[in-house]
Amino acid sequence: MKHSLAETIAFIQSCETSWSRDTSPPWGIHDMDPPPYNRLYGPIHGRGPVSGVLFHKNQMLAKWGEPHKADLTFSVAKTYLALLAGLAFDQGLLKDVHAPVVQQCPGIGFEGDRLSRITWHHLLQQTSEWEGTCLGIPEQVDRYRWLAYQTGQAQGIKGDARPLGEPGTKFEYNDVRINQLSLALLHLFKRPLPEVFEEFFRKPLGCSDAFQWVGYEQGLTQVNGQRMMSVPGGSHWGGGISISAMDQALIGLMLMGQGQFNGQQILSKQWLQMMQQPCDVAPYYGYLIWLNNDGALFKDAPRSSWFAIGAGSSVTWVDPVLELVCIMRWIDASKTNDCIAQVMQSLST
């Protein structure tokens, strides 16, 4: 059954998350962690209504809610770390994704027989099996973590001491390891990552709404003799990125265009292709993005679609073949595929 665009937007707006708008608990995902790490280390702020933007063939077809409100975007920040890694790759700072991280970032937690074999590729695919503590939080809190988007099921209880294997052998969605990647990228650029992101992505893309990328209370670290904030790749323990749906859409349009935007190559096509290569042990995942190659992620989305997804939930849907970018903020995660199906039906002729 074909739906009008207005009906589709109304449906998406009816799928609001159960999270409160004023951050009254339970709010977020930190409360699911084992104590004493079930707390916030960075600031959070109240959310807006269900909001979003839909672009098709580079034309904005619709916007809804408060698309210019800077809202916390949780794990979509992971994808932005992948974009920064791509920038480092394009600039020659990250010469080989398969090189051990310790070669360029000594002294920050990649020493030792097994950890010294962890590569950038492993970190970007969340298969590093990195062991340690980053920004005051041990990575064990996210061992045995399992997301609804994964196939199969967890083999243990979240936070238990799962035996670790060789880098590259197991996919595990682990926010402490993501923060370790962010720390490594900070040491690679030797500049605060929010500054780099602003200069090389937001400004060239014309992003103009309020934006912040905030760290934890214990996030300051020494880089090249200077104190810099190492920002988290999400808002699991607070902090992270607050950005508008409209600015997310501009980033999405650049990704849809294989790194090009308004005639300017923001990110190399090579890197975008690398981001979309399926992980050997988790074929639904690339470089900090979710893939739909077999339709297992969202059955009503094209196989050419891929996604940046954050808790709450925040969805950036990119499809280069369909020439589609759709941002959906603060929707019920369990209804994401239903929203996608409605969008697809409204676009069908």
mmCIF file of C-alpha atoms in Angstrom:
data_model
loop_
_atom_site.group_PDB
_atom_site.id
_atom_site.type_symbol
_atom_site.label_atom_id
_atom_site.label_comp_id
_atom_site.label_asym_id
_atom_site.label_seq_id
_atom_site.Cartn_x
_atom_site.Cartn_y
_atom_site.Cartn_z
ATOM 1 C CA MET A 1 0.000 0.000 0.000
ATOM 2 C CA LYS A 2 1.393 3.371 -1.023
ATOM 3 C CA HIS A 3 1.511 6.094 1.631
ATOM 4 C CA SER A 4 1.666 9.804 1.044
ATOM 5 C CA LEU A 5 4.705 11.596 2.406
ATOM 6 C CA ALA A 6 2.505 13.408 4.935
ATOM 7 C CA GLU A 7 1.154 10.058 6.193
ATOM 8 C CA THR A 8 4.694 8.722 6.452
ATOM 9 C CA ILE A 9 5.896 11.681 8.524
ATOM 10 C CA ALA A 10 2.824 11.406 10.766
ATOM 11 C CA PHE A 11 3.599 7.715 11.288
ATOM 12 C CA ILE A 12 7.247 8.415 12.184
ATOM 13 C CA GLN A 13 6.120 11.067 14.664
ATOM 14 C CA SER A 14 3.784 8.516 16.277
ATOM 15 C CA CYS A 15 6.772 6.236 16.991
ATOM 16 C CA GLU A 16 8.291 8.360 19.750
ATOM 17 C CA THR A 17 10.801 6.833 22.143
ATOM 18 C CA SER A 18 9.781 6.155 25.729
ATOM 19 C CA TRP A 19 12.750 8.168 26.995
ATOM 20 C CA SER A 20 11.671 11.252 28.934
ATOM 21 C CA ARG A 21 12.200 14.701 27.426
ATOM 22 C CA ASP A 22 13.732 16.111 30.623
ATOM 23 C CA THR A 23 16.291 13.312 31.325
ATOM 24 C CA SER A 24 14.440 12.069 34.404
ATOM 25 C CA PRO A 25 15.584 8.481 35.074
ATOM 26 C CA PRO A 26 15.729 5.951 33.687
ATOM 27 C CA TRP A 27 17.374 7.848 30.842
ATOM 28 C CA GLY A 28 20.260 6.663 28.726
ATOM 29 C CA ILE A 29 22.068 3.355 28.929
ATOM 30 C CA HIS A 30 24.612 3.810 31.760
ATOM 31 C CA ASP A 31 22.171 2.373 34.313
ATOM 32 C CA MET A 32 22.556 -1.055 32.665
ATOM 33 C CA ASP A 33 26.252 -1.209 33.582
ATOM 34 C CA PRO A 34 27.669 -3.016 36.615
ATOM 35 C CA PRO A 35 28.373 -0.680 39.562
ATOM 36 C CA PRO A 36 30.207 1.573 40.183
ATOM 37 C CA TYR A 37 30.187 2.427 36.453
ATOM 38 C CA ASN A 38 26.397 2.781 36.174
ATOM 39 C CA ARG A 39 26.672 6.579 36.416
ATOM 40 C CA LEU A 40 27.255 9.646 34.259
ATOM 41 C CA TYR A 41 30.745 11.085 33.809
ATOM 42 C CA GLY A 42 29.735 13.789 31.338
ATOM 43 C CA PRO A 43 26.781 16.182 30.976
ATOM 44 C CA ILE A 44 23.468 15.360 29.333
ATOM 45 C CA HIS A 45 20.556 17.607 28.432
ATOM 46 C CA GLY A 46 16.856 17.341 27.652
ATOM 47 C CA ARG A 47 15.817 16.072 24.251
ATOM 48 C CA GLY A 48 13.526 17.454 21.599
ATOM 49 C CA PRO A 49 10.516 15.777 19.979
ATOM 50 C CA VAL A 50 10.657 13.175 17.237
ATOM 51 C CA SER A 51 12.562 15.063 14.576
ATOM 52 C CA GLY A 52 14.059 14.396 11.200
ATOM 53 C CA VAL A 53 14.850 15.286 7.625
ATOM 54 C CA LEU A 54 14.349 13.387 4.385
ATOM 55 C CA PHE A 55 16.422 14.010 1.250
ATOM 56 C CA HIS A 56 15.904 12.167 -2.025
ATOM 57 C CA LYS A 57 17.982 12.831 -5.137
ATOM 58 C CA ASN A 58 19.554 15.793 -3.313
ATOM 59 C CA GLN A 59 16.163 17.434 -2.783
ATOM 60 C CA MET A 60 14.759 17.921 0.710
ATOM 61 C CA LEU A 61 11.333 16.299 0.626
ATOM 62 C CA ALA A 62 10.374 16.802 4.273
ATOM 63 C CA LYS A 63 11.466 17.874 7.715
ATOM 64 C CA TRP A 64 9.622 17.387 10.974
ATOM 65 C CA GLY A 65 9.828 18.072 14.689
ATOM 66 C CA GLU A 66 12.717 20.373 15.596
ATOM 67 C CA PRO A 67 15.308 19.589 12.900
ATOM 68 C CA HIS A 68 17.579 22.475 13.946
ATOM 69 C CA LYS A 69 17.783 21.501 17.635
ATOM 70 C CA ALA A 70 21.172 20.167 18.730
ATOM 71 C CA ASP A 71 20.311 16.862 20.394
ATOM 72 C CA LEU A 72 22.474 14.154 21.889
ATOM 73 C CA THR A 73 23.104 11.554 19.219
ATOM 74 C CA PHE A 74 24.778 8.768 21.245
ATOM 75 C CA SER A 75 26.551 6.188 19.031
ATOM 76 C CA VAL A 76 26.198 8.109 15.782
ATOM 77 C CA ALA A 77 29.355 9.721 17.185
ATOM 78 C CA LYS A 78 31.110 6.420 16.451
ATOM 79 C CA THR A 79 30.515 6.955 12.749
ATOM 80 C CA TYR A 80 31.948 10.460 13.077
ATOM 81 C CA LEU A 81 35.097 8.915 14.568
ATOM 82 C CA ALA A 82 35.278 6.740 11.437
ATOM 83 C CA LEU A 83 35.076 9.918 9.344
ATOM 84 C CA LEU A 84 37.954 11.415 11.335
ATOM 85 C CA ALA A 85 39.958 8.224 10.816
ATOM 86 C CA GLY A 86 39.241 8.608 7.099
ATOM 87 C CA LEU A 87 40.456 12.190 7.181
ATOM 88 C CA ALA A 88 43.666 11.000 8.855
ATOM 89 C CA PHE A 89 43.978 8.356 6.127
ATOM 90 C CA ASP A 90 43.442 10.918 3.363
ATOM 91 C CA GLN A 91 45.930 13.335 4.927
ATOM 92 C CA GLY A 92 48.600 10.648 5.255
ATOM 93 C CA LEU A 93 48.526 10.630 9.057
ATOM 94 C CA LEU A 94 47.104 7.106 9.091
ATOM 95 C CA LYS A 95 49.135 5.400 6.404
ATOM 96 C CA ASP A 96 47.955 1.816 6.808
ATOM 97 C CA VAL A 97 44.764 0.680 8.594
ATOM 98 C CA HIS A 98 46.320 -2.747 9.054
ATOM 99 C CA ALA A 99 49.368 -1.386 10.892
ATOM 100 C CA PRO A 100 49.499 -1.854 14.678
ATOM 101 C CA VAL A 101 48.207 1.240 16.480
ATOM 102 C CA VAL A 102 51.157 1.151 18.882
ATOM 103 C CA GLN A 103 53.511 2.085 16.031
ATOM 104 C CA GLN A 104 52.058 5.608 15.830
ATOM 105 C CA CYS A 105 50.542 5.892 19.299
ATOM 106 C CA PRO A 106 53.003 4.529 21.859
ATOM 107 C CA GLY A 107 52.391 4.872 25.553
ATOM 108 C CA ILE A 108 48.580 5.056 25.550
ATOM 109 C CA GLY A 109 47.649 1.437 26.204
ATOM 110 C CA PHE A 110 48.608 -0.675 23.203
ATOM 111 C CA GLU A 111 51.758 -2.222 24.658
ATOM 112 C CA GLY A 112 52.161 -5.916 25.369
ATOM 113 C CA ASP A 113 52.264 -9.079 23.311
ATOM 114 C CA ARG A 114 48.576 -9.201 22.301
ATOM 115 C CA LEU A 115 47.616 -5.514 22.481
ATOM 116 C CA SER A 116 50.553 -4.551 20.265
ATOM 117 C CA ARG A 117 48.926 -6.544 17.443
ATOM 118 C CA ILE A 118 45.747 -4.420 17.493
ATOM 119 C CA THR A 119 45.381 -2.432 14.275
ATOM 120 C CA TRP A 120 43.262 0.578 13.307
ATOM 121 C CA HIS A 121 41.188 -1.835 11.228
ATOM 122 C CA HIS A 122 40.375 -3.860 14.353
ATOM 123 C CA LEU A 123 39.341 -0.764 16.303
ATOM 124 C CA LEU A 124 37.159 0.527 13.464
ATOM 125 C CA GLN A 125 35.364 -2.816 13.120
ATOM 126 C CA GLN A 126 35.029 -3.274 16.908
ATOM 127 C CA THR A 127 36.980 -6.533 16.805
ATOM 128 C CA SER A 128 40.093 -5.356 18.682
ATOM 129 C CA GLU A 129 39.603 -7.335 21.919
ATOM 130 C CA TRP A 130 41.483 -4.435 23.535
ATOM 131 C CA GLU A 131 41.970 -4.839 27.274
ATOM 132 C CA GLY A 132 42.396 -2.022 29.758
ATOM 133 C CA THR A 133 40.890 1.135 31.207
ATOM 134 C CA CYS A 134 40.155 4.304 29.234
ATOM 135 C CA LEU A 135 38.940 7.584 30.734
ATOM 136 C CA GLY A 136 38.610 5.850 34.089
ATOM 137 C CA ILE A 137 36.301 3.069 32.874
ATOM 138 C CA PRO A 138 37.446 -0.544 32.330
ATOM 139 C CA GLU A 139 36.395 -2.140 29.056
ATOM 140 C CA GLN A 140 35.083 -5.152 30.950
ATOM 141 C CA VAL A 141 31.841 -3.255 31.663
ATOM 142 C CA ASP A 142 30.872 -3.773 28.003
ATOM 143 C CA ARG A 143 32.025 -7.366 27.584
ATOM 144 C CA TYR A 144 29.176 -9.697 26.630
ATOM 145 C CA ARG A 145 27.204 -6.653 25.480
ATOM 146 C CA TRP A 146 24.684 -7.534 22.782
ATOM 147 C CA LEU A 147 22.584 -5.217 20.639
ATOM 148 C CA ALA A 148 19.242 -5.969 19.015
ATOM 149 C CA TYR A 149 20.858 -5.284 15.624
ATOM 150 C CA GLN A 150 23.249 -8.212 16.028
ATOM 151 C CA THR A 151 22.481 -11.759 14.966
ATOM 152 C CA GLY A 152 22.596 -14.557 17.532
ATOM 153 C CA GLN A 153 22.679 -13.892 21.246
ATOM 154 C CA ALA A 154 25.086 -13.090 24.076
ATOM 155 C CA GLN A 155 26.970 -16.004 25.605
ATOM 156 C CA GLY A 156 27.257 -14.422 29.047
ATOM 157 C CA ILE A 157 26.184 -11.622 31.364
ATOM 158 C CA LYS A 158 27.177 -8.061 30.499
ATOM 159 C CA GLY A 159 30.148 -6.937 32.567
ATOM 160 C CA ASP A 160 31.447 -10.421 33.331
ATOM 161 C CA ALA A 161 35.091 -11.213 32.577
ATOM 162 C CA ARG A 162 34.733 -12.846 29.179
ATOM 163 C CA PRO A 163 38.038 -14.452 28.111
ATOM 164 C CA LEU A 164 39.610 -12.305 25.413
ATOM 165 C CA GLY A 165 40.920 -13.637 22.132
ATOM 166 C CA GLU A 166 43.246 -12.591 19.361
ATOM 167 C CA PRO A 167 42.538 -9.171 17.778
ATOM 168 C CA GLY A 168 40.131 -9.538 14.854
ATOM 169 C CA THR A 169 38.496 -12.762 16.023
ATOM 170 C CA LYS A 170 35.377 -11.428 17.796
ATOM 171 C CA PHE A 171 32.983 -8.525 17.252
ATOM 172 C CA GLU A 172 31.897 -6.778 20.436
ATOM 173 C CA TYR A 173 30.116 -3.442 20.670
ATOM 174 C CA ASN A 174 32.211 -1.848 23.401
ATOM 175 C CA ASP A 175 32.105 1.856 24.197
ATOM 176 C CA VAL A 176 35.306 1.874 26.256
ATOM 177 C CA ARG A 177 37.227 0.477 23.295
ATOM 178 C CA ILE A 178 35.605 3.161 21.148
ATOM 179 C CA ASN A 179 36.880 5.775 23.601
ATOM 180 C CA GLN A 180 40.325 4.194 23.255
ATOM 181 C CA LEU A 181 40.075 4.672 19.472
ATOM 182 C CA SER A 182 39.119 8.310 20.058
ATOM 183 C CA LEU A 183 42.162 8.725 22.304
ATOM 184 C CA ALA A 184 44.386 7.192 19.605
ATOM 185 C CA LEU A 185 42.958 9.571 16.964
ATOM 186 C CA LEU A 186 43.607 12.499 19.306
ATOM 187 C CA HIS A 187 47.256 11.455 19.497
ATOM 188 C CA LEU A 188 47.345 11.057 15.723
ATOM 189 C CA PHE A 189 45.982 14.550 14.976
ATOM 190 C CA LYS A 190 47.538 16.151 18.086
ATOM 191 C CA ARG A 191 44.515 18.476 18.073
ATOM 192 C CA PRO A 192 41.180 18.207 19.887
ATOM 193 C CA LEU A 193 38.915 16.110 17.689
ATOM 194 C CA PRO A 194 35.950 18.534 17.879
ATOM 195 C CA GLU A 195 38.185 21.227 16.320
ATOM 196 C CA VAL A 196 39.254 18.878 13.527
ATOM 197 C CA PHE A 197 35.665 17.820 12.901
ATOM 198 C CA GLU A 198 34.529 21.448 12.751
ATOM 199 C CA GLU A 199 37.268 22.498 10.324
ATOM 200 C CA PHE A 200 37.212 19.584 7.898
ATOM 201 C CA PHE A 201 33.576 18.468 7.980
ATOM 202 C CA ARG A 202 31.121 20.909 9.475
ATOM 203 C CA LYS A 203 32.448 24.078 7.843
ATOM 204 C CA PRO A 204 32.868 22.682 4.302
ATOM 205 C CA LEU A 205 29.400 21.122 4.538
ATOM 206 C CA GLY A 206 27.788 24.362 5.661
ATOM 207 C CA CYS A 207 26.614 23.010 9.025
ATOM 208 C CA SER A 208 25.330 26.016 10.936
ATOM 209 C CA ASP A 209 23.260 24.802 13.883
ATOM 210 C CA ALA A 210 24.593 24.570 17.438
ATOM 211 C CA PHE A 211 27.099 21.764 17.958
ATOM 212 C CA GLN A 212 29.184 20.413 20.790
ATOM 213 C CA TRP A 213 31.349 17.380 21.447
ATOM 214 C CA VAL A 214 31.834 17.133 25.181
ATOM 215 C CA GLY A 215 34.141 14.968 27.282
ATOM 216 C CA TYR A 216 34.011 13.406 30.732
ATOM 217 C CA GLU A 217 35.015 15.067 33.991
ATOM 218 C CA GLN A 218 38.188 12.926 33.905
ATOM 219 C CA GLY A 219 38.788 13.273 30.154
ATOM 220 C CA LEU A 220 41.761 15.655 30.061
ATOM 221 C CA THR A 221 44.986 14.012 28.898
ATOM 222 C CA GLN A 222 48.495 14.998 27.868
ATOM 223 C CA VAL A 223 49.098 15.119 24.123
ATOM 224 C CA ASN A 224 52.367 16.423 22.736
ATOM 225 C CA GLY A 225 53.010 18.298 25.985
ATOM 226 C CA GLN A 226 49.579 19.939 26.057
ATOM 227 C CA ARG A 227 46.426 19.151 28.019
ATOM 228 C CA MET A 228 43.580 18.190 25.683
ATOM 229 C CA MET A 229 40.134 16.706 26.177
ATOM 230 C CA SER A 230 39.769 13.175 24.851
ATOM 231 C CA VAL A 231 36.122 13.056 23.809
ATOM 232 C CA PRO A 232 33.997 9.892 23.955
ATOM 233 C CA GLY A 233 32.570 8.238 20.859
ATOM 234 C CA GLY A 234 29.048 8.398 22.219
ATOM 235 C CA SER A 235 26.941 9.383 25.228
ATOM 236 C CA HIS A 236 26.936 6.045 27.085
ATOM 237 C CA TRP A 237 28.257 7.770 30.211
ATOM 238 C CA GLY A 238 27.123 11.262 29.217
ATOM 239 C CA GLY A 239 28.948 13.831 27.126
ATOM 240 C CA GLY A 240 29.431 13.047 23.456
ATOM 241 C CA ILE A 241 27.967 14.846 20.466
ATOM 242 C CA SER A 242 24.976 17.172 20.361
ATOM 243 C CA ILE A 243 24.055 17.995 16.773
ATOM 244 C CA SER A 244 20.932 18.868 14.797
ATOM 245 C CA ALA A 245 19.116 16.531 12.425
ATOM 246 C CA MET A 246 19.675 19.076 9.639
ATOM 247 C CA ASP A 247 23.440 19.085 10.118
ATOM 248 C CA GLN A 248 23.410 15.293 10.314
ATOM 249 C CA ALA A 249 21.604 15.290 6.978
ATOM 250 C CA LEU A 250 24.346 17.421 5.409
ATOM 251 C CA ILE A 251 26.924 14.911 6.636
ATOM 252 C CA GLY A 252 24.704 12.152 5.257
ATOM 253 C CA LEU A 253 24.544 13.834 1.842
ATOM 254 C CA MET A 254 28.341 13.902 1.727
ATOM 255 C CA LEU A 255 28.411 10.187 2.574
ATOM 256 C CA MET A 256 25.733 9.447 -0.018
ATOM 257 C CA GLY A 257 27.862 11.276 -2.592
ATOM 258 C CA GLN A 258 30.888 9.054 -1.937
ATOM 259 C CA GLY A 259 32.613 11.814 0.001
ATOM 260 C CA GLN A 260 31.728 14.628 -2.370
ATOM 261 C CA PHE A 261 29.567 17.632 -1.523
ATOM 262 C CA ASN A 262 28.871 20.663 -3.721
ATOM 263 C CA GLY A 263 31.743 19.729 -6.003
ATOM 264 C CA GLN A 264 34.260 19.373 -3.173
ATOM 265 C CA GLN A 265 35.772 16.031 -2.160
ATOM 266 C CA ILE A 266 35.454 16.119 1.629
ATOM 267 C CA LEU A 267 36.456 12.493 2.138
ATOM 268 C CA SER A 268 37.994 10.125 -0.383
ATOM 269 C CA LYS A 269 35.840 7.650 -2.244
ATOM 270 C CA GLN A 270 38.416 5.025 -1.302
ATOM 271 C CA TRP A 271 37.728 5.570 2.390
ATOM 272 C CA LEU A 272 33.957 5.422 1.909
ATOM 273 C CA GLN A 273 34.401 2.087 0.150
ATOM 274 C CA MET A 274 36.601 0.836 2.996
ATOM 275 C CA MET A 275 33.967 1.888 5.530
ATOM 276 C CA GLN A 276 31.375 -0.242 3.750
ATOM 277 C CA GLN A 277 33.410 -3.458 3.583
ATOM 278 C CA PRO A 278 31.688 -6.101 5.751
ATOM 279 C CA CYS A 279 33.557 -7.311 8.802
ATOM 280 C CA ASP A 280 34.641 -10.952 8.454
ATOM 281 C CA VAL A 281 33.204 -11.985 11.832
ATOM 282 C CA ALA A 282 30.227 -9.573 11.748
ATOM 283 C CA PRO A 283 29.098 -9.060 8.131
ATOM 284 C CA TYR A 284 26.428 -6.610 9.277
ATOM 285 C CA TYR A 285 29.127 -4.136 10.352
ATOM 286 C CA GLY A 286 31.724 -2.018 8.571
ATOM 287 C CA TYR A 287 33.888 0.793 9.902
ATOM 288 C CA LEU A 288 31.595 1.955 12.725
ATOM 289 C CA ILE A 289 28.500 1.699 10.533
ATOM 290 C CA TRP A 290 25.733 -0.895 10.288
ATOM 291 C CA LEU A 291 25.328 -2.649 6.936
ATOM 292 C CA ASN A 292 22.208 -4.141 5.376
ATOM 293 C CA ASN A 293 23.882 -6.307 2.721
ATOM 294 C CA ASP A 294 21.725 -9.358 3.450
ATOM 295 C CA GLY A 295 18.633 -7.485 4.646
ATOM 296 C CA ALA A 296 19.056 -8.839 8.167
ATOM 297 C CA LEU A 297 19.407 -5.411 9.773
ATOM 298 C CA PHE A 298 16.220 -3.817 8.374
ATOM 299 C CA LYS A 299 14.270 -6.084 6.039
ATOM 300 C CA ASP A 300 12.395 -3.245 4.316
ATOM 301 C CA ALA A 301 15.487 -1.176 3.554
ATOM 302 C CA PRO A 302 17.390 -1.747 0.301
ATOM 303 C CA ARG A 303 20.493 -3.937 0.520
ATOM 304 C CA SER A 304 22.482 -0.880 -0.571
ATOM 305 C CA SER A 305 21.491 1.042 2.570
ATOM 306 C CA TRP A 306 23.752 1.554 5.537
ATOM 307 C CA PHE A 307 23.198 3.210 8.886
ATOM 308 C CA ALA A 308 24.677 5.165 11.774
ATOM 309 C CA ILE A 309 22.603 4.328 14.842
ATOM 310 C CA GLY A 310 22.563 5.752 18.352
ATOM 311 C CA ALA A 311 20.568 4.874 21.457
ATOM 312 C CA GLY A 312 17.421 6.773 22.096
ATOM 313 C CA SER A 313 17.154 6.246 19.188
ATOM 314 C CA SER A 314 18.922 8.259 16.527
ATOM 315 C CA VAL A 315 19.125 6.917 12.980
ATOM 316 C CA THR A 316 21.102 8.194 10.005
ATOM 317 C CA TRP A 317 20.026 6.198 6.940
ATOM 318 C CA VAL A 318 22.196 6.543 3.840
ATOM 319 C CA ASP A 319 21.552 4.883 0.499
ATOM 320 C CA PRO A 320 23.864 5.921 -2.373
ATOM 321 C CA VAL A 321 21.962 3.828 -4.945
ATOM 322 C CA LEU A 322 18.547 5.186 -3.987
ATOM 323 C CA GLU A 323 20.147 8.632 -3.488
ATOM 324 C CA LEU A 324 18.460 8.875 -0.116
ATOM 325 C CA VAL A 325 19.419 10.390 3.224
ATOM 326 C CA CYS A 326 16.943 10.117 6.071
ATOM 327 C CA ILE A 327 17.527 11.302 9.622
ATOM 328 C CA MET A 328 15.146 10.066 12.328
ATOM 329 C CA ARG A 329 15.644 11.235 15.923
ATOM 330 C CA TRP A 330 14.007 9.981 19.134
ATOM 331 C CA ILE A 331 12.074 7.101 17.620
ATOM 332 C CA ASP A 332 11.307 3.792 19.309
ATOM 333 C CA ALA A 333 14.136 1.518 18.159
ATOM 334 C CA SER A 334 11.782 -1.449 17.790
ATOM 335 C CA LYS A 335 9.783 0.500 15.180
ATOM 336 C CA THR A 336 12.726 1.576 13.020
ATOM 337 C CA ASN A 337 11.992 -0.931 10.271
ATOM 338 C CA ASP A 338 8.328 0.108 10.239
ATOM 339 C CA CYS A 339 9.406 3.730 9.713
ATOM 340 C CA ILE A 340 11.769 2.648 6.936
ATOM 341 C CA ALA A 341 8.991 0.662 5.256
ATOM 342 C CA GLN A 342 6.727 3.718 5.301
ATOM 343 C CA VAL A 343 9.438 5.906 3.756
ATOM 344 C CA MET A 344 10.078 3.342 1.033
ATOM 345 C CA GLN A 345 6.373 3.118 0.229
ATOM 346 C CA SER A 346 6.011 6.890 0.042
ATOM 347 C CA LEU A 347 8.914 7.046 -2.453
ATOM 348 C CA SER A 348 7.600 4.270 -4.689
ATOM 349 C CA THR A 349 5.935 5.217 -7.951
#
